[in-house]
PDB file of C-alpha atoms in Angstrom:
ATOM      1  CA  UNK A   1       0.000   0.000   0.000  1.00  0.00           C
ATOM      2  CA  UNK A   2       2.962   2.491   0.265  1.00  0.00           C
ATOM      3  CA  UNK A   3       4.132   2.144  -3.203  1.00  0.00           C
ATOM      4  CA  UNK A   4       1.900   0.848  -5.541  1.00  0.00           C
ATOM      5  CA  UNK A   5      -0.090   3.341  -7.856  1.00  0.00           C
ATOM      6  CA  UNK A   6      -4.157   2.762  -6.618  1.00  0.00           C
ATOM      7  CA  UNK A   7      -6.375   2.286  -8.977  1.00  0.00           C
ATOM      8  CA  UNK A   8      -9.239   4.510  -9.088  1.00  0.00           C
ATOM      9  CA  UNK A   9     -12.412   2.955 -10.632  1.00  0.00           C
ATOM     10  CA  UNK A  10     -14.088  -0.419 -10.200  1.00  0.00           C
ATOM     11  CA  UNK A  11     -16.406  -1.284 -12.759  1.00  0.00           C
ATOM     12  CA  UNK A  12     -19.294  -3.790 -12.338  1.00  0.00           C
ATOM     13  CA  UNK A  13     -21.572  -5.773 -14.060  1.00  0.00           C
ATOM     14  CA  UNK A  14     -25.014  -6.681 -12.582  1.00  0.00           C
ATOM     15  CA  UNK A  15     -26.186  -9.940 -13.521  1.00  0.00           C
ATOM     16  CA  UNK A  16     -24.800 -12.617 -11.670  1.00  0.00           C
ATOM     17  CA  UNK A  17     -21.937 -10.346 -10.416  1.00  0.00           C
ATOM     18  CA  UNK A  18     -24.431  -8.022  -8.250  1.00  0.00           C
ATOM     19  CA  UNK A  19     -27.192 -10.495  -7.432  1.00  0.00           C
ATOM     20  CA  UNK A  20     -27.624 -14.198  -8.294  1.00  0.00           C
ATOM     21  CA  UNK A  21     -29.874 -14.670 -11.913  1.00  0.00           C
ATOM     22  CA  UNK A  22     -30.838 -12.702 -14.311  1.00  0.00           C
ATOM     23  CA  UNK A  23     -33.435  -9.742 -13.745  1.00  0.00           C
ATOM     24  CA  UNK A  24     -34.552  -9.072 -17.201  1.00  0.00           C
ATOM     25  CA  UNK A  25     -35.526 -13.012 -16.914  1.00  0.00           C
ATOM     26  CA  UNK A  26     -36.396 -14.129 -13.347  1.00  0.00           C
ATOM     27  CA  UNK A  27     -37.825 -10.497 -12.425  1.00  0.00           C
ATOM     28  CA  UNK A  28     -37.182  -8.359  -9.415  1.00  0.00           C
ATOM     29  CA  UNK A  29     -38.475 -11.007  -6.997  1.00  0.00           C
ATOM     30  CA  UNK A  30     -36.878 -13.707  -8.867  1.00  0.00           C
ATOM     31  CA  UNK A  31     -32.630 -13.021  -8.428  1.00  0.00           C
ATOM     32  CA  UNK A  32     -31.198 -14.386  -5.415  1.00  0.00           C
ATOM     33  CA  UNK A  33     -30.169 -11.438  -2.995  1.00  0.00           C
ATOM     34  CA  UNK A  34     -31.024 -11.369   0.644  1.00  0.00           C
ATOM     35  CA  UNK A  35     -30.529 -13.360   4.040  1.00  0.00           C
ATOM     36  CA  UNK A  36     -29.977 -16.857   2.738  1.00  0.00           C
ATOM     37  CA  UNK A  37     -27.832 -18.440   0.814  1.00  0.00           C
ATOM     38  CA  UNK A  38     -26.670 -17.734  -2.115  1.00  0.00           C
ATOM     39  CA  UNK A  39     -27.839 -14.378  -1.855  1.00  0.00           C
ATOM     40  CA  UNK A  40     -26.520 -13.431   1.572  1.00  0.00           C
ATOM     41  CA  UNK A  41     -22.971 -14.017  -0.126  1.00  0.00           C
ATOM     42  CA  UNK A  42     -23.750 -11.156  -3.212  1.00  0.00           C
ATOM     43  CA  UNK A  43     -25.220  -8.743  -0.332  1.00  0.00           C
ATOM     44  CA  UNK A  44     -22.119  -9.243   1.472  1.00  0.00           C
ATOM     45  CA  UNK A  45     -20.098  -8.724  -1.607  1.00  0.00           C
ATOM     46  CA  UNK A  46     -22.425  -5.509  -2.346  1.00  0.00           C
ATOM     47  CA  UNK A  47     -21.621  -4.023   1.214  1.00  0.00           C
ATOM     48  CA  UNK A  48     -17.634  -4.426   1.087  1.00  0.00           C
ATOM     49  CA  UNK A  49     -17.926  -2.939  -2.496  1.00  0.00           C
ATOM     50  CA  UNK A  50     -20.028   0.258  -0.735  1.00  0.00           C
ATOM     51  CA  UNK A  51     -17.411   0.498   2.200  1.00  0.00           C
ATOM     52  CA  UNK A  52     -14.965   0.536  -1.208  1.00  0.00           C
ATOM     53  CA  UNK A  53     -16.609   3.628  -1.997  1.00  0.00           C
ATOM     54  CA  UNK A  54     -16.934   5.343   1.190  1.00  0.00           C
ATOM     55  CA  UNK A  55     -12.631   5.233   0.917  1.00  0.00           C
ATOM     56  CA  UNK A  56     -12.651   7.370  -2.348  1.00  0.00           C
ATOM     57  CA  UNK A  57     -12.841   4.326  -4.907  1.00  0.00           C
ATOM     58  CA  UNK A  58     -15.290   5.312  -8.098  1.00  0.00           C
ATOM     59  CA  UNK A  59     -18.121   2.640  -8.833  1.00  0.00           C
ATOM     60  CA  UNK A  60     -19.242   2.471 -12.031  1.00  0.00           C
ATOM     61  CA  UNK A  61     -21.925   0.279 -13.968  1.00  0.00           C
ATOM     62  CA  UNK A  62     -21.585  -1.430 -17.100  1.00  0.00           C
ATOM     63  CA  UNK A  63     -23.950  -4.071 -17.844  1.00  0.00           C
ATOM     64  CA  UNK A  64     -26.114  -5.447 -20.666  1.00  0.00           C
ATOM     65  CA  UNK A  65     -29.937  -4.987 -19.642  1.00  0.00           C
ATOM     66  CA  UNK A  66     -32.725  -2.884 -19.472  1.00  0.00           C
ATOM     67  CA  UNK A  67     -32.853   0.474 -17.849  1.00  0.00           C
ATOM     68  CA  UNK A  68     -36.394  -0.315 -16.774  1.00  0.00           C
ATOM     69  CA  UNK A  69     -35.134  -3.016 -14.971  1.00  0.00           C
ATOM     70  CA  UNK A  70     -32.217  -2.065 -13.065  1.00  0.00           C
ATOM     71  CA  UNK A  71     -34.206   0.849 -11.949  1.00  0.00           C
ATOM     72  CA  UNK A  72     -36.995  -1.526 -10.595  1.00  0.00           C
ATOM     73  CA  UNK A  73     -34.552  -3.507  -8.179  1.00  0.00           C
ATOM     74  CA  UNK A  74     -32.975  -0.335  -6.958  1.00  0.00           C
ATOM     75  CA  UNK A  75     -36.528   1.014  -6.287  1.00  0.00           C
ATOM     76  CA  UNK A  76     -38.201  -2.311  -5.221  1.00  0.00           C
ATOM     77  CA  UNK A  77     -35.468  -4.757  -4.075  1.00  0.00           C
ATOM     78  CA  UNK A  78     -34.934  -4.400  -0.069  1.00  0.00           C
ATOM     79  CA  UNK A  79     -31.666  -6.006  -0.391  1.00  0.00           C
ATOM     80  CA  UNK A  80     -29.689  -4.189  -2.975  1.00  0.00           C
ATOM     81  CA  UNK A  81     -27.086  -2.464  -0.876  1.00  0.00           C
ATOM     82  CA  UNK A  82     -25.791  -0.167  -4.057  1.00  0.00           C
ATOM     83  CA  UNK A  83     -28.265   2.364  -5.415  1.00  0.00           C
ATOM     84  CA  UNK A  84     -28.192   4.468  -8.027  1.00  0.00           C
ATOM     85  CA  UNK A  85     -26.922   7.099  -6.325  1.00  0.00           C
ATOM     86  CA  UNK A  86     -23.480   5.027  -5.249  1.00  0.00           C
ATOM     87  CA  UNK A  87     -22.512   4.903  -8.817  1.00  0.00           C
ATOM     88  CA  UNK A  88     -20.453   7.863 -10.731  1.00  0.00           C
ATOM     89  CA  UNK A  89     -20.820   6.512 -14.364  1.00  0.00           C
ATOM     90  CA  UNK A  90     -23.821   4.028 -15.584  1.00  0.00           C
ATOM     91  CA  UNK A  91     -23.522   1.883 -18.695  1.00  0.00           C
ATOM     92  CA  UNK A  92     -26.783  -0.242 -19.040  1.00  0.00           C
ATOM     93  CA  UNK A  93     -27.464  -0.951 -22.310  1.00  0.00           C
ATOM     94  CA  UNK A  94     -26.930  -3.488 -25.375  1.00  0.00           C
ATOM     95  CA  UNK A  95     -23.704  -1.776 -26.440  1.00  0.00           C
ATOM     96  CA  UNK A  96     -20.417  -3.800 -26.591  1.00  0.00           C
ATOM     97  CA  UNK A  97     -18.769  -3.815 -23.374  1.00  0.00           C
ATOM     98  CA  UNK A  98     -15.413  -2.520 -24.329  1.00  0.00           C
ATOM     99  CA  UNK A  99     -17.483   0.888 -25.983  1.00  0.00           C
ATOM    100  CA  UNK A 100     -18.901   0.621 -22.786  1.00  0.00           C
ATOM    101  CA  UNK A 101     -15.342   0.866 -20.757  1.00  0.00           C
ATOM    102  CA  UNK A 102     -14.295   3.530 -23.085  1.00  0.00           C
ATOM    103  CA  UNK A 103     -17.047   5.776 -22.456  1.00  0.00           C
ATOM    104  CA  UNK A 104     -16.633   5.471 -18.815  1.00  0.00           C
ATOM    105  CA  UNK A 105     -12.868   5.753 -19.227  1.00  0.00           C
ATOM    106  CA  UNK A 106     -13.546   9.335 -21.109  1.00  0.00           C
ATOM    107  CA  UNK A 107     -16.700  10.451 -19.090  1.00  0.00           C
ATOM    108  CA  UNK A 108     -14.606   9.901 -15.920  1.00  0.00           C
ATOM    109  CA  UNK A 109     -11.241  11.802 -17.520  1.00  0.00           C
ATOM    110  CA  UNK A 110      -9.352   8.741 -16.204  1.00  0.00           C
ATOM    111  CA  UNK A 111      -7.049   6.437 -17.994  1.00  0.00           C
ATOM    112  CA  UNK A 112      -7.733   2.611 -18.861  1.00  0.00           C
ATOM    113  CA  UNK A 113      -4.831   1.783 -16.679  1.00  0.00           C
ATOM    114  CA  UNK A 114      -7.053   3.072 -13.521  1.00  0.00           C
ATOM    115  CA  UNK A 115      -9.776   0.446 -13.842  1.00  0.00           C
ATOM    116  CA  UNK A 116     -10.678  -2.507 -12.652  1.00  0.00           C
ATOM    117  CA  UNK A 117     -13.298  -4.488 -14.243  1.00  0.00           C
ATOM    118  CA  UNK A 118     -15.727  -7.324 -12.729  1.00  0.00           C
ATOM    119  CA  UNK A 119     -17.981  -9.982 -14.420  1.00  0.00           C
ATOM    120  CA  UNK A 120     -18.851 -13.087 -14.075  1.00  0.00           C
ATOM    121  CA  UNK A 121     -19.090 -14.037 -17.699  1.00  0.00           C
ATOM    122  CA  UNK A 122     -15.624 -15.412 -19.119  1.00  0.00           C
ATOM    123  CA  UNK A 123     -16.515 -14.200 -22.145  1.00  0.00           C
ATOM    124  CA  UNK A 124     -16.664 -10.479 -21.618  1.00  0.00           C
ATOM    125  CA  UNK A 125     -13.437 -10.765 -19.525  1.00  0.00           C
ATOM    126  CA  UNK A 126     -11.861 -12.078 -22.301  1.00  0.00           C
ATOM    127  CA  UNK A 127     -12.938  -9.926 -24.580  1.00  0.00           C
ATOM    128  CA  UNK A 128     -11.905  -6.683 -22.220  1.00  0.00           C
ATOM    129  CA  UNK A 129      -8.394  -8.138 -21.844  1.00  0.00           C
ATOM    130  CA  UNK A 130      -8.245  -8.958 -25.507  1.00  0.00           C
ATOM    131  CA  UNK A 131      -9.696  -5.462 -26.730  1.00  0.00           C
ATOM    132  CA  UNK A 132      -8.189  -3.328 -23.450  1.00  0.00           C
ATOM    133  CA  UNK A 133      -5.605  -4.688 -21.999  1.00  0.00           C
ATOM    134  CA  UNK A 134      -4.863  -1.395 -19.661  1.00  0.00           C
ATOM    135  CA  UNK A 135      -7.564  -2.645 -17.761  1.00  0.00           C
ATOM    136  CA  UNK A 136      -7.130  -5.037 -14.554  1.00  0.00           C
ATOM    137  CA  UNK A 137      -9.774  -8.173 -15.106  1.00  0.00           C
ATOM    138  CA  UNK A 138      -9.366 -10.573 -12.365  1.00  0.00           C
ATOM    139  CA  UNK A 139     -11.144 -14.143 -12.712  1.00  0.00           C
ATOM    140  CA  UNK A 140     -14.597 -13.954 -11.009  1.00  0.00           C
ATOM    141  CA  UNK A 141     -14.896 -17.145  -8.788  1.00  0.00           C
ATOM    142  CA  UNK A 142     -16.861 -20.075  -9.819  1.00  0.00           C
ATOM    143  CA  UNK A 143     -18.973 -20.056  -6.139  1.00  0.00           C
ATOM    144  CA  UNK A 144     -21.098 -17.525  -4.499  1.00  0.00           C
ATOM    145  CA  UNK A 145     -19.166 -18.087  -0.805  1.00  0.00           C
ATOM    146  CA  UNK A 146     -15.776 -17.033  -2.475  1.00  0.00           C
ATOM    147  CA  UNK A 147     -17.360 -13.728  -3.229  1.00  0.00           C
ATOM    148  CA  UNK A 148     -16.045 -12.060   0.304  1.00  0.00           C
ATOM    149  CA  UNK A 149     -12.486 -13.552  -0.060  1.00  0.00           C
ATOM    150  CA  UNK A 150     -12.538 -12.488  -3.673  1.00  0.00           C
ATOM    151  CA  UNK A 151     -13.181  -9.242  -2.613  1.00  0.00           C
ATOM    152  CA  UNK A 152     -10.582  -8.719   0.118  1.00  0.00           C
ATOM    153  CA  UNK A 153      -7.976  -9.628  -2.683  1.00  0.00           C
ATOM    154  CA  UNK A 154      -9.336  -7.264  -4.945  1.00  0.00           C
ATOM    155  CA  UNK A 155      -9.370  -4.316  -2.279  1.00  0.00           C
ATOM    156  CA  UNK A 156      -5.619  -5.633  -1.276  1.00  0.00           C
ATOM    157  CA  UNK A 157      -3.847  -5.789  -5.025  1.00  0.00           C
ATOM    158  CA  UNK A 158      -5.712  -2.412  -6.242  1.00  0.00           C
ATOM    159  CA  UNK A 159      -7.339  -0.378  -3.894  1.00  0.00           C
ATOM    160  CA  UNK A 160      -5.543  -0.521  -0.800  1.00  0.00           C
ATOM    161  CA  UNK A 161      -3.851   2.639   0.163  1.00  0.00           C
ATOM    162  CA  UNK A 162      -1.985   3.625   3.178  1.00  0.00           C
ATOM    163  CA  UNK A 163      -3.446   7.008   4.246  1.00  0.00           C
ATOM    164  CA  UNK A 164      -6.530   8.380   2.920  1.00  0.00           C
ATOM    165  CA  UNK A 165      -7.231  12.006   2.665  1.00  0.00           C
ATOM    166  CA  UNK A 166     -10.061  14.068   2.108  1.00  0.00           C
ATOM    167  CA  UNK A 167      -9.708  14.285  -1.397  1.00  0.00           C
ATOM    168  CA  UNK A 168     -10.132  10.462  -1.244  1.00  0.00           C
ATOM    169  CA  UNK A 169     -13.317  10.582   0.294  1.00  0.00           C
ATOM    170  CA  UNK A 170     -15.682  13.309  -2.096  1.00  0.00           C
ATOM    171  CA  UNK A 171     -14.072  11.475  -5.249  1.00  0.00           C
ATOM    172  CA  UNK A 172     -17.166   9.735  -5.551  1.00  0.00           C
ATOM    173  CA  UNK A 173     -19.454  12.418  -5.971  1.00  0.00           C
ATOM    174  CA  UNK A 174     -16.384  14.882  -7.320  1.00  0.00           C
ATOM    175  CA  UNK A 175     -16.394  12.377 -10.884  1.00  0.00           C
ATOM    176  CA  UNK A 176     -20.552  11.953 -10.602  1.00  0.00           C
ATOM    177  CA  UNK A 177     -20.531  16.083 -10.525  1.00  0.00           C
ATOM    178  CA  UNK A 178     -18.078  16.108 -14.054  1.00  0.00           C
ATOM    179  CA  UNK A 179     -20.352  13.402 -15.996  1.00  0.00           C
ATOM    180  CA  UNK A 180     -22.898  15.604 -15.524  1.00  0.00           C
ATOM    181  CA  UNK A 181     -21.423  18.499 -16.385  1.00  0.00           C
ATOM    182  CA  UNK A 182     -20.395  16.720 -19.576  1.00  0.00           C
ATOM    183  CA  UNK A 183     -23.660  15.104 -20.603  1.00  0.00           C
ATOM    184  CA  UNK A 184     -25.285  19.247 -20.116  1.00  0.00           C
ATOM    185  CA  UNK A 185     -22.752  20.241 -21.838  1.00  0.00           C
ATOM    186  CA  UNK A 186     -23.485  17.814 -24.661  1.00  0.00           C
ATOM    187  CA  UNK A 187     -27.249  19.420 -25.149  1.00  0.00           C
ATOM    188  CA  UNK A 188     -25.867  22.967 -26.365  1.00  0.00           C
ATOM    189  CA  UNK A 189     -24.422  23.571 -29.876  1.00  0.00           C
ATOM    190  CA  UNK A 190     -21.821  25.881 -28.597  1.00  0.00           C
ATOM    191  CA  UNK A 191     -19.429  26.128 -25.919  1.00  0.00           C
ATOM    192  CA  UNK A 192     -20.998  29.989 -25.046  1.00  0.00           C
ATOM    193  CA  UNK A 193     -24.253  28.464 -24.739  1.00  0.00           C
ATOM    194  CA  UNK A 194     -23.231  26.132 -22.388  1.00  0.00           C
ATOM    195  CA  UNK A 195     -21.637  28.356 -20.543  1.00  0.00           C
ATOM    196  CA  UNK A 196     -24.306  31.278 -20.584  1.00  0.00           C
ATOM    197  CA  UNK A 197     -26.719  27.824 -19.449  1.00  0.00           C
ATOM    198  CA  UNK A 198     -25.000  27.523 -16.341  1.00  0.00           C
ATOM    199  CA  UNK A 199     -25.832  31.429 -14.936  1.00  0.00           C
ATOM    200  CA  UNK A 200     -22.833  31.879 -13.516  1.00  0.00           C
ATOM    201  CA  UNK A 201     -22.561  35.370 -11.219  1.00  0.00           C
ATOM    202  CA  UNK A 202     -19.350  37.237 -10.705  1.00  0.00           C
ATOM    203  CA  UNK A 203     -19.260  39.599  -7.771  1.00  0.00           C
ATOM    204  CA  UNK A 204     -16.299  42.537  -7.496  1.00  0.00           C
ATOM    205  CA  UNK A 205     -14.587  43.692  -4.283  1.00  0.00           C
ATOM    206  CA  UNK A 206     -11.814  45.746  -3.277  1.00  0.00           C
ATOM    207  CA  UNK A 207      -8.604  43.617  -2.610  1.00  0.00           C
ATOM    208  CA  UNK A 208      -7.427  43.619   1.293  1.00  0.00           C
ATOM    209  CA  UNK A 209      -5.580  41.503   3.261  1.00  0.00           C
ATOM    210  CA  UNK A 210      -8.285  38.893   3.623  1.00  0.00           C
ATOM    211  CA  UNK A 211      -9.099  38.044   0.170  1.00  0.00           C
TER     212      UNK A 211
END
């Protein structure tokens, strides 16, 4: 923790990574998530992921699924630890996965290198290390109750840091803040528009000592 370089974003998938099943399938009531097993394991694996965040590591969603649907468990599911509101950058659509990572790479103004990328689907992993091989993919494991030792070795090789400071902690909503500044920015034709959107006010004072 005193001399590696952290990285700075952890990127999820949903299905199967988040909860057990499939939503857009077996429905909100239908994935596994909750006080018994297997779903007590993906809860657990939710809340170390949250505590992640609360040390000034950037969540981020990129998953293939429905809008409609995601947004149904976070309003309807009582055990989904991670909200909507936990995540900087959200991906859910049908859109290759490595477009995905790219977008999230450029939305957040952070390099490839500073990502770390989860799924439980071999195939997407291989594809990510294939097509962006900046980005750290470690081997999801095969049973639910490896999901909390899986995580501690994630948090340990990429995420652990030695001192945190304050900076650390409002990264979160620091990154969440520039998205959105970029996707307003993205509805005006010009940059003075933009700018003029934002109503800005710029106050004048004498100089003193003070200021």
């Amino acid at each position: 923790s005193l001399y590696r370089i952290r990285k700075k974003c952890l990127i999820l998938d949903l299905d199967n990574t988040l909860w057990c099943g499939i939503v857009g399938e077996d429905g909100v009531s239908g994935i596994k998530l909750g006080d018994t097993y297997p779903g007590l394991a993906y809860r657990t694996f939710q809340e170390f992921i949250l505590e992640c965040a609360k040390k000034g590591v950037i969540l981020a969603l990129c998953s293939k699924n429905n809008m409609s649907d995601v947004e149904e468990v976070w309003q309807k599911h009582s055990s989904m630890i991670l909200k909507k509101k936990h995540f900087s950058d959200i991906k859910i659509n049908w859109n290759s996965k490595v477009v995905n990572i790219q977008e999230i790479s450029k939305d957040l103004n952070i390099g490839l290198n500073s990502c770390v990328f989860i799924d439980d689907n071999p195939v997407e992993r291989e594809q990510i290390k294939q097509m962006l091989p900046d980005v750290e993919v470690p081997d999801f494991p095969s049973n639910p109750f490896e999901l909390p030792s899986f995580f501690i070795d994630i948090w340990e090789k990429y995420f652990q840091v030695y001192k945190l400071l304050d900076q650390d902690l409002k990264k979160t909503e620091q990154y969440k803040e520039n998205v959105q500044r970029k996707n307003q920015k993205a509805k005006f034709i010009s940059n003075d528009d933009y700018l003029k959107s934002l109503d800005m006010q710029l106050t004048f004072m004498p100089v003193d000592k003070y200021n």
